[in-house]
CSV table of C-alpha atoms in Angstrom, one decimal:
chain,number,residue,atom,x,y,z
N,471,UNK,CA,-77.0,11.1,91.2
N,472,UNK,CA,-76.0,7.6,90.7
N,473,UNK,CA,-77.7,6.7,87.4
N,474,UNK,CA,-78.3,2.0,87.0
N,475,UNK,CA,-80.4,1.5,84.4
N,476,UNK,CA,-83.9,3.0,85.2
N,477,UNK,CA,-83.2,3.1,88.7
N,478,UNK,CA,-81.3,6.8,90.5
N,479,UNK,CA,-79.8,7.1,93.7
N,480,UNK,CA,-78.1,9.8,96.0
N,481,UNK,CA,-75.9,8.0,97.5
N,482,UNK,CA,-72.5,6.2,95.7
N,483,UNK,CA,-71.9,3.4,98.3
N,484,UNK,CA,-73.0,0.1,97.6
N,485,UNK,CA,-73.3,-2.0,100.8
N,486,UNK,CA,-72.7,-6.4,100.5
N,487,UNK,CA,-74.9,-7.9,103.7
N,488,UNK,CA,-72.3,-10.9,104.6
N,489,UNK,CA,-70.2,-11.2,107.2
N,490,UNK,CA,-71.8,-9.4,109.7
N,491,UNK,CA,-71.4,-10.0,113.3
N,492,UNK,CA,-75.1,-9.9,114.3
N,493,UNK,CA,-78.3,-8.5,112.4
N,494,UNK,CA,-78.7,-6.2,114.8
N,495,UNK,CA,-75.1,-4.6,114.1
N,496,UNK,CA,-75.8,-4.6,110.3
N,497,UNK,CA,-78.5,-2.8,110.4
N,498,UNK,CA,-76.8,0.1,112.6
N,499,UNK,CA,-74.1,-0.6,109.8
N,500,UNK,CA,-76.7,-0.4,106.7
N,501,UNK,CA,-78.2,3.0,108.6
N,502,UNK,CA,-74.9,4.4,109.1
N,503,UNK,CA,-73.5,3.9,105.5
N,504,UNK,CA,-76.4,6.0,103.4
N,505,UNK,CA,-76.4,3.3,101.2
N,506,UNK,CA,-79.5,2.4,98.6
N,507,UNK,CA,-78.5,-0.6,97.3
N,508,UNK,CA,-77.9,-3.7,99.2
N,509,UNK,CA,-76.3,-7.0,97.5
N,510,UNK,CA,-77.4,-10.5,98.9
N,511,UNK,CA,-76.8,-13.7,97.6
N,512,UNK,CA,-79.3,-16.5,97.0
N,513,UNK,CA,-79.0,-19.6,98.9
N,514,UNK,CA,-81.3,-23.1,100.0
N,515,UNK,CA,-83.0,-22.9,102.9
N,516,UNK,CA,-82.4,-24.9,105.7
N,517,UNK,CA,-85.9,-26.3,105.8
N,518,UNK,CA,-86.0,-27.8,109.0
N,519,UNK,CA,-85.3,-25.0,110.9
N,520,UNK,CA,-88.3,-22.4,110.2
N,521,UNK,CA,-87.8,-20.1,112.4
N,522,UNK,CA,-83.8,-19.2,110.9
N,523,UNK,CA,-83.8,-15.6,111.3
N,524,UNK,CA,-83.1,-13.5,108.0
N,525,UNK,CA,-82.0,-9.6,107.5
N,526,UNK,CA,-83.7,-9.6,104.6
N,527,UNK,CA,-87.2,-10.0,106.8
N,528,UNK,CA,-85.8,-6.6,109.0
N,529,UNK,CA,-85.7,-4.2,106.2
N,530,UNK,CA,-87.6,-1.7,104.8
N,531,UNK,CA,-87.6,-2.7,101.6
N,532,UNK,CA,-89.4,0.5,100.0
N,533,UNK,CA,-86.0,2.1,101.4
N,534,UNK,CA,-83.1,0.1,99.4
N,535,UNK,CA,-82.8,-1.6,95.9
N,536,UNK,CA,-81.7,-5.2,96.2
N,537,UNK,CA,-78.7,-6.1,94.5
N,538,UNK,CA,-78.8,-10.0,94.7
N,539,UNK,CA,-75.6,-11.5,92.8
N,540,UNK,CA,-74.7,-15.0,91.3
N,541,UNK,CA,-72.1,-15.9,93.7
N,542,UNK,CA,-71.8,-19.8,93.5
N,543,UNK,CA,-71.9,-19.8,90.1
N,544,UNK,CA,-68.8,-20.9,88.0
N,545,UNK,CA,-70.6,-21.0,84.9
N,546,UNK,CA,-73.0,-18.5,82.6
N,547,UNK,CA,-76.0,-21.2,83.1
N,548,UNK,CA,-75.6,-21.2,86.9
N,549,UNK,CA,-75.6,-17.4,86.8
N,550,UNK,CA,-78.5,-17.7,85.1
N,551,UNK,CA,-80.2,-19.7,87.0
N,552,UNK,CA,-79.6,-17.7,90.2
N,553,UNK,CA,-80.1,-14.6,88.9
N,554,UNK,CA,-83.9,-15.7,87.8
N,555,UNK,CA,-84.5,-17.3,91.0
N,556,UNK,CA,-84.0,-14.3,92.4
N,557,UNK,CA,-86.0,-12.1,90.4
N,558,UNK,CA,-88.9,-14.6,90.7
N,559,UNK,CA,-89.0,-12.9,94.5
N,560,UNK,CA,-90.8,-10.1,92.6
N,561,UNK,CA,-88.2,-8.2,94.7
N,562,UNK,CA,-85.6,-7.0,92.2
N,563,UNK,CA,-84.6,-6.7,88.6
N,564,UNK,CA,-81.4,-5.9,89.5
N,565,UNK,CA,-77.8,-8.4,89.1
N,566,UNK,CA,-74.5,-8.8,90.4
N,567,UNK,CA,-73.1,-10.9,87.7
N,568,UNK,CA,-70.2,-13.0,89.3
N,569,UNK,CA,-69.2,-15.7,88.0
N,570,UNK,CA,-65.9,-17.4,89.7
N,571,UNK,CA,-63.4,-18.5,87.5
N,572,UNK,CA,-60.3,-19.3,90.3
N,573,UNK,CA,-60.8,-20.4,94.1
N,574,UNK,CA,-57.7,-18.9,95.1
N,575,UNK,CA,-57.8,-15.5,93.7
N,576,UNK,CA,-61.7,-15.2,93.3
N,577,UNK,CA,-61.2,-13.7,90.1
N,578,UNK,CA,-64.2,-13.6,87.9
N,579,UNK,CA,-64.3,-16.1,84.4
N,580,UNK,CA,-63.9,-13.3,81.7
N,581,UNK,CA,-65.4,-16.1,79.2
N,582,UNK,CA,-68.5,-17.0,81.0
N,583,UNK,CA,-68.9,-13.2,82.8
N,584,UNK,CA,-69.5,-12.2,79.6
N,585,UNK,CA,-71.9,-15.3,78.3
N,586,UNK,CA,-73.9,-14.4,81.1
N,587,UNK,CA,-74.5,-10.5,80.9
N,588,UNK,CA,-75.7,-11.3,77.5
N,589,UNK,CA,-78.3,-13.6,78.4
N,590,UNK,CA,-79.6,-11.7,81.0
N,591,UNK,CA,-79.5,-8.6,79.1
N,592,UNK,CA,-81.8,-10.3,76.8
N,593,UNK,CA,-83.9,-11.7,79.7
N,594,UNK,CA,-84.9,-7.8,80.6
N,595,UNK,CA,-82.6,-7.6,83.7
N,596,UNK,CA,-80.7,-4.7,84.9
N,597,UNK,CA,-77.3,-6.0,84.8
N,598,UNK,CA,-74.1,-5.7,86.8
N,599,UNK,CA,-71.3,-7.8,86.4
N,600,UNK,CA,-68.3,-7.7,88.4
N,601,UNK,CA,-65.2,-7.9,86.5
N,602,UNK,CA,-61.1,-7.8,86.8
N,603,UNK,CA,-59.4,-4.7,85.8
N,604,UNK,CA,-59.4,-5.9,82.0
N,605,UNK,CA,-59.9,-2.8,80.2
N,606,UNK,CA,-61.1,-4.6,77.2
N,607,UNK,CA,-63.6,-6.5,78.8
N,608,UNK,CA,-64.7,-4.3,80.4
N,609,UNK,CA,-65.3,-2.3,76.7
N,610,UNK,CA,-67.2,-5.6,75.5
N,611,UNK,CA,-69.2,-6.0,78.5
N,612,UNK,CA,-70.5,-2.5,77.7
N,613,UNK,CA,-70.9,-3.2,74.3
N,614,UNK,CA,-73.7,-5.9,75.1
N,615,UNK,CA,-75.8,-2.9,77.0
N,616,UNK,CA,-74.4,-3.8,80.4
N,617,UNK,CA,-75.9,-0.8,82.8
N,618,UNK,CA,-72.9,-0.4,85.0
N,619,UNK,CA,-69.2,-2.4,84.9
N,620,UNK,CA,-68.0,-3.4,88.4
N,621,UNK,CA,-63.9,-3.7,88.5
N,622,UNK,CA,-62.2,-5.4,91.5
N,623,UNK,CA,-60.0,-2.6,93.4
N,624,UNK,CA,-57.8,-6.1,94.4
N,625,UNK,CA,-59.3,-9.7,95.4
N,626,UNK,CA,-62.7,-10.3,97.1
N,627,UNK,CA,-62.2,-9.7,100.7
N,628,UNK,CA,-58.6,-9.3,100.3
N,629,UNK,CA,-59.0,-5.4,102.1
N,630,UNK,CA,-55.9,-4.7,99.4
N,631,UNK,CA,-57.1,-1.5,98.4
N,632,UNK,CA,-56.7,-0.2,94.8
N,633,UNK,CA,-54.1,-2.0,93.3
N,634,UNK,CA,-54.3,-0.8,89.6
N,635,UNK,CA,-55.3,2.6,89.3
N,636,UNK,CA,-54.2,2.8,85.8
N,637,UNK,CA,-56.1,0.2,84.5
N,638,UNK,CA,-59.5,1.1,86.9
N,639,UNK,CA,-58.7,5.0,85.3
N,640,UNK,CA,-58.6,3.6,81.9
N,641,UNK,CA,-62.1,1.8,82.5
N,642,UNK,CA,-63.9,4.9,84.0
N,643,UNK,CA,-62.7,7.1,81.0
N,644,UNK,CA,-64.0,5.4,78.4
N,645,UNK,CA,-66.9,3.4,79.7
N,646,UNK,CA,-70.4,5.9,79.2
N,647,UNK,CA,-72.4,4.0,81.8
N,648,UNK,CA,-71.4,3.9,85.6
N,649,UNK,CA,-68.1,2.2,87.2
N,650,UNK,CA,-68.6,0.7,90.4
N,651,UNK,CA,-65.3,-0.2,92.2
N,652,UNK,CA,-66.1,-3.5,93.5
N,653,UNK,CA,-64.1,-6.0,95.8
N,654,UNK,CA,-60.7,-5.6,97.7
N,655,UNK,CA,-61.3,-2.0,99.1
N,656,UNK,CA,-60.0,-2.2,102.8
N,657,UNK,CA,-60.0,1.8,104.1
N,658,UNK,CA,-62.0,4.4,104.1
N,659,UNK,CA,-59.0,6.0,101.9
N,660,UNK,CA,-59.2,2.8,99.7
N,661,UNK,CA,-63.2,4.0,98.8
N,662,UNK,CA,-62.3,7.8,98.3
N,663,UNK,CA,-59.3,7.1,96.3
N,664,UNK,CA,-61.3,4.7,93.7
N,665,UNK,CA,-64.4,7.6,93.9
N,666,UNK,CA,-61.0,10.6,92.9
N,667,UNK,CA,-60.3,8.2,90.2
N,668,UNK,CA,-63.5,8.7,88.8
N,669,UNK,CA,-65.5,5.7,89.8
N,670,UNK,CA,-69.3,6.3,89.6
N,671,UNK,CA,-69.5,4.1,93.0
N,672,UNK,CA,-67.7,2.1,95.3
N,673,UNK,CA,-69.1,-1.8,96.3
N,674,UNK,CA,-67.6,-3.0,99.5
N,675,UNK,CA,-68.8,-5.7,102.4
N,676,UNK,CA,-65.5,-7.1,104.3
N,677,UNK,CA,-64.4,-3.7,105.2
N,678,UNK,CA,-67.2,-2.3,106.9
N,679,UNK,CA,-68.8,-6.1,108.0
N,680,UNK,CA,-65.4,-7.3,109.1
N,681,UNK,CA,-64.0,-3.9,111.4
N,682,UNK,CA,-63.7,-3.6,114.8
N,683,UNK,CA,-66.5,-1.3,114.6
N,684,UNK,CA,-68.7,-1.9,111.5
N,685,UNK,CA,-71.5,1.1,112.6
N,686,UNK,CA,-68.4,3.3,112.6
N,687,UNK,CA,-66.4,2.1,109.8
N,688,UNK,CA,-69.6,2.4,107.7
N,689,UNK,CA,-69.9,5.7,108.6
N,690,UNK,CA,-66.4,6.4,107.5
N,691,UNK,CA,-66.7,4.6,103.9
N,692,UNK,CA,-70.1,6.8,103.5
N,693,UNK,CA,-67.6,10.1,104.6
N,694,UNK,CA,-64.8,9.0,102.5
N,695,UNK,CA,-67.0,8.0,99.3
N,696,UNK,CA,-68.9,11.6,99.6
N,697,UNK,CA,-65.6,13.6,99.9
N,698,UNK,CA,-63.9,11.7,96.9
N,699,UNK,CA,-66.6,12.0,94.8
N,700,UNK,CA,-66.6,16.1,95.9
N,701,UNK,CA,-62.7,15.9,95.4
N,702,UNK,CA,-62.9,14.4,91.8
N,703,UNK,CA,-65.7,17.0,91.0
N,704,UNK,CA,-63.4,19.5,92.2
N,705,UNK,CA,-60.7,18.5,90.1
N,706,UNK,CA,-57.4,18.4,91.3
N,707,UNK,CA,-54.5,20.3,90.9
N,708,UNK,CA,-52.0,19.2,88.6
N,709,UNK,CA,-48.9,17.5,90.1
N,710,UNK,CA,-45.5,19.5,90.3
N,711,UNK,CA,-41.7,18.1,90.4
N,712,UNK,CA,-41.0,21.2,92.4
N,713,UNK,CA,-42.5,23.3,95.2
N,714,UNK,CA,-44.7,26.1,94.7
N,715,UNK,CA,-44.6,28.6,97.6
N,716,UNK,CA,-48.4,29.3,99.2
N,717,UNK,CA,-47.6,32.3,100.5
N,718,UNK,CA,-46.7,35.7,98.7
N,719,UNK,CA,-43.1,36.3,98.4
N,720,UNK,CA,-43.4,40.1,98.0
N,721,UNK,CA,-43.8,42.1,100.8
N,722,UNK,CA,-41.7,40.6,103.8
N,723,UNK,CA,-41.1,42.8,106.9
N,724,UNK,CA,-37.6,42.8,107.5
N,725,UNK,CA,-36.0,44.6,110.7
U,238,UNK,CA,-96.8,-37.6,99.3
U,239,UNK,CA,-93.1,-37.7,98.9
U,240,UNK,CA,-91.0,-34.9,98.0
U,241,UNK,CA,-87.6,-34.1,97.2
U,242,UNK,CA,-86.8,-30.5,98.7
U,243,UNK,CA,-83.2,-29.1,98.6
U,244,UNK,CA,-81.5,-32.7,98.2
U,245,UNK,CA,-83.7,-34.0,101.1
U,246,UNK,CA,-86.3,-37.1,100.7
U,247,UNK,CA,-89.4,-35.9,103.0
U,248,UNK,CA,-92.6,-37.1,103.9
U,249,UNK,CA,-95.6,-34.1,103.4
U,250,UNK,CA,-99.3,-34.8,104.0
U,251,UNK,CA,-101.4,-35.1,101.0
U,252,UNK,CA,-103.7,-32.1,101.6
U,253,UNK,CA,-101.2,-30.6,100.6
U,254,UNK,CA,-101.9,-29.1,96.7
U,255,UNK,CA,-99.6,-25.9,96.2
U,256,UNK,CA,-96.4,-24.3,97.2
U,257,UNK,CA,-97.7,-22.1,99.3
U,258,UNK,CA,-99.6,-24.9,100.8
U,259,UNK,CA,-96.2,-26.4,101.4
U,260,UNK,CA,-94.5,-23.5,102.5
U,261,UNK,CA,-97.0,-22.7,105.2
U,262,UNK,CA,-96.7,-26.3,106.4
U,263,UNK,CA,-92.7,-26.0,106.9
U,264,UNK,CA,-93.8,-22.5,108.6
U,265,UNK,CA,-91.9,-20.8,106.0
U,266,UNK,CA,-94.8,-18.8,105.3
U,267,UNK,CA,-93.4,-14.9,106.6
U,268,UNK,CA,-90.4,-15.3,104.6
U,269,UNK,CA,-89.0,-14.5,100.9
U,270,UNK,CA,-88.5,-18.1,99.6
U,271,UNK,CA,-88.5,-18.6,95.8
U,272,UNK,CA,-89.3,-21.7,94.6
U,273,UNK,CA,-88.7,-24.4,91.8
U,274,UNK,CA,-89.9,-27.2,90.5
U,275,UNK,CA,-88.5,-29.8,88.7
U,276,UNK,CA,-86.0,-27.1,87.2
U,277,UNK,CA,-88.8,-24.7,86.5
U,278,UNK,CA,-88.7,-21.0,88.4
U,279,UNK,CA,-92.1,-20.2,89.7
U,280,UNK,CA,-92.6,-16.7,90.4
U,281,UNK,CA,-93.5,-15.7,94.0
U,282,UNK,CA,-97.1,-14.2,92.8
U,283,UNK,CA,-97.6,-17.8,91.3
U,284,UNK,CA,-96.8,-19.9,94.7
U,285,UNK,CA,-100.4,-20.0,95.2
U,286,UNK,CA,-101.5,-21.4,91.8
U,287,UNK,CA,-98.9,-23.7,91.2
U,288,UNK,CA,-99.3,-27.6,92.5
U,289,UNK,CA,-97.3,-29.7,93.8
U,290,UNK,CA,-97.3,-33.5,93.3
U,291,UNK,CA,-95.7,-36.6,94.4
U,292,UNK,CA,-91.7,-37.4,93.5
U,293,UNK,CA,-91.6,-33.1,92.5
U,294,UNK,CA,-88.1,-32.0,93.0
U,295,UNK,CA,-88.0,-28.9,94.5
U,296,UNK,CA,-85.6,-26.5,95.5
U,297,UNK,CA,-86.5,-23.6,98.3
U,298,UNK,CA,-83.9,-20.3,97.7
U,299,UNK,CA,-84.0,-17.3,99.9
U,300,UNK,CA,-81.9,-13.8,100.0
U,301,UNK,CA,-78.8,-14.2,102.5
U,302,UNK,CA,-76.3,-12.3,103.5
U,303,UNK,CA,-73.9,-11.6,100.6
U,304,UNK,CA,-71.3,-9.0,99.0
């Protein structure tokens, strides 16, 4: 189980809700992955256009856990401000904190990430924030009670996979609460190798949203983040500089 | 009455008195929208309770798609 605060879950794959081709596709794509937890982001409506059509109306909503997040927001106050507009919905008490600190790289602000988690920690919210691969940050994030620390694999939406699997094992060892590999994952092997690492869960949107075939690549992150997690349970053998033969080496028929 | 709703200057009848009031005369009515007024974050169960007046900036917020 997938322990977030007060909240459990079964499943370890945290699904984002952008990008999609068509609603009707997502929500193939949501059925397919197993996921609980859904991000969204929180954005004005176009007012003059009522009858704008909205995934959020198709759900279920006794079925997942919204996970809205404070994309948009480049400072702690703006992430505060989104993050209580979303939980005036009545919907969640959940957050994604993210708070971007550079357009290129989409990197989160270390500074203002942090301002943030401790304000809404204080505010009674169940809080996620997404964060580099900064071991020490990610210490002091969970040193203000944050509920689950969320390292990028590689940039948002970059589909770069893991690219520091040092620094993402050095967070997952020493953090106590859950680590959610968040942001760059681009293959199915991309989720199971974060999930042998030791990750708690894997967060990805672009890789399923943005395949050829999102109802099939969500399948295949779901697959890939089960066996993982089964693999890293299992525990793995240790690695060798030489071979090891399989098969017994008494015993050979010789003619 | 004039209000100012996401950046936008517009013209709502007077009978109007509460946010839900003005929600369900932009048909907005069957969907998640949060609301605030003059930078103050009403909570949906409030929408109903909580008036609107003339010159009130308000900004309407829903759930998109996101990651």
């Amino acid at each position: 189980m997938l322990k977030i605060g007060s909240y459990s879950f079964s499943s370890r794959l945290l699904l984002g809700t952008g990008k999609y081709p068509d609603f009707e596709t997502q929500k193939k794509a949501v059925d397919a992955s197993g996921s609980e937890i859904l991000t969204f982001a929180v954005r004005r409506m176009n007012i003059f256009e009522a009858s704008q059509p909205n995934f959020l109306e198709m759900l279920d909503l006794k079925k997942y856990t919204l996970l809205p997040n404070t994309a948009g927001a480049k400072t702690a106050k703006e992430a505060v401000r989104i993050a209580k507009l979303a939980k005036a919905s009545g919907l969640c008490d959940m957050v994604k904190v993210e708070v971007i600190g550079c357009d290129k790289t989409l990197l989160p602000d270390p500074v203002e990430t942090l301002k943030a988690t401790e304000e809404l920690l204080k505010e009674g919210f169940i809080v996620l924030p997404y964060t580099s691969d900064d071991v020490v940050l990610a210490r002091r994030l969970e040193e203000l009670g944050a509920h689950a620390i969320m390292p990028a694999a590689s940039p948002i939406g970059s589909g770069q996979g893991i690219m520091n699997p040092l620094y993402l094992k050095f967070i997952i060892e020493q953090a106590a609460v859950p680590v959610i590999v968040d942001a760059g994952i681009g293959t199915p092997s991309d989720a199971m190798i974060a999930m042998e690492l030791g990750a708690d869960g894997v967060l990805l949107n672009t890789a399923v949203a943005g395949a050829k075939d999102p109802v099939k690549m969500a399948l295949a992150m779901k697959m890939a983040v089960e066996a993982g997690q089964l693999g890293f349970e299992a525990g793995r053998i240790p690695k060798k500089e030489t071979a090891t033969a399989s098969s017994p080496l008494e015993g050979l028929s010789v003619n | 009455m004039k209000l100012q709703i996401n950046g936008e200057v517009l013209e709502v009848p007077k009978s109007l008195q509460t946010i839900t009031d003005l929600l369900n005369h932009l048909e907005l009515q069957n969907q998640t929208v949060i609301a605030e007024i003059n930078d103050e974050i009403i909570s949906n169960h409030k929408q109903d309770e909580t008036a609107i007046k003339e010159n009130d900036k308000i900004e309407l917020v829903r759930f998109v798609g996101g990651g």
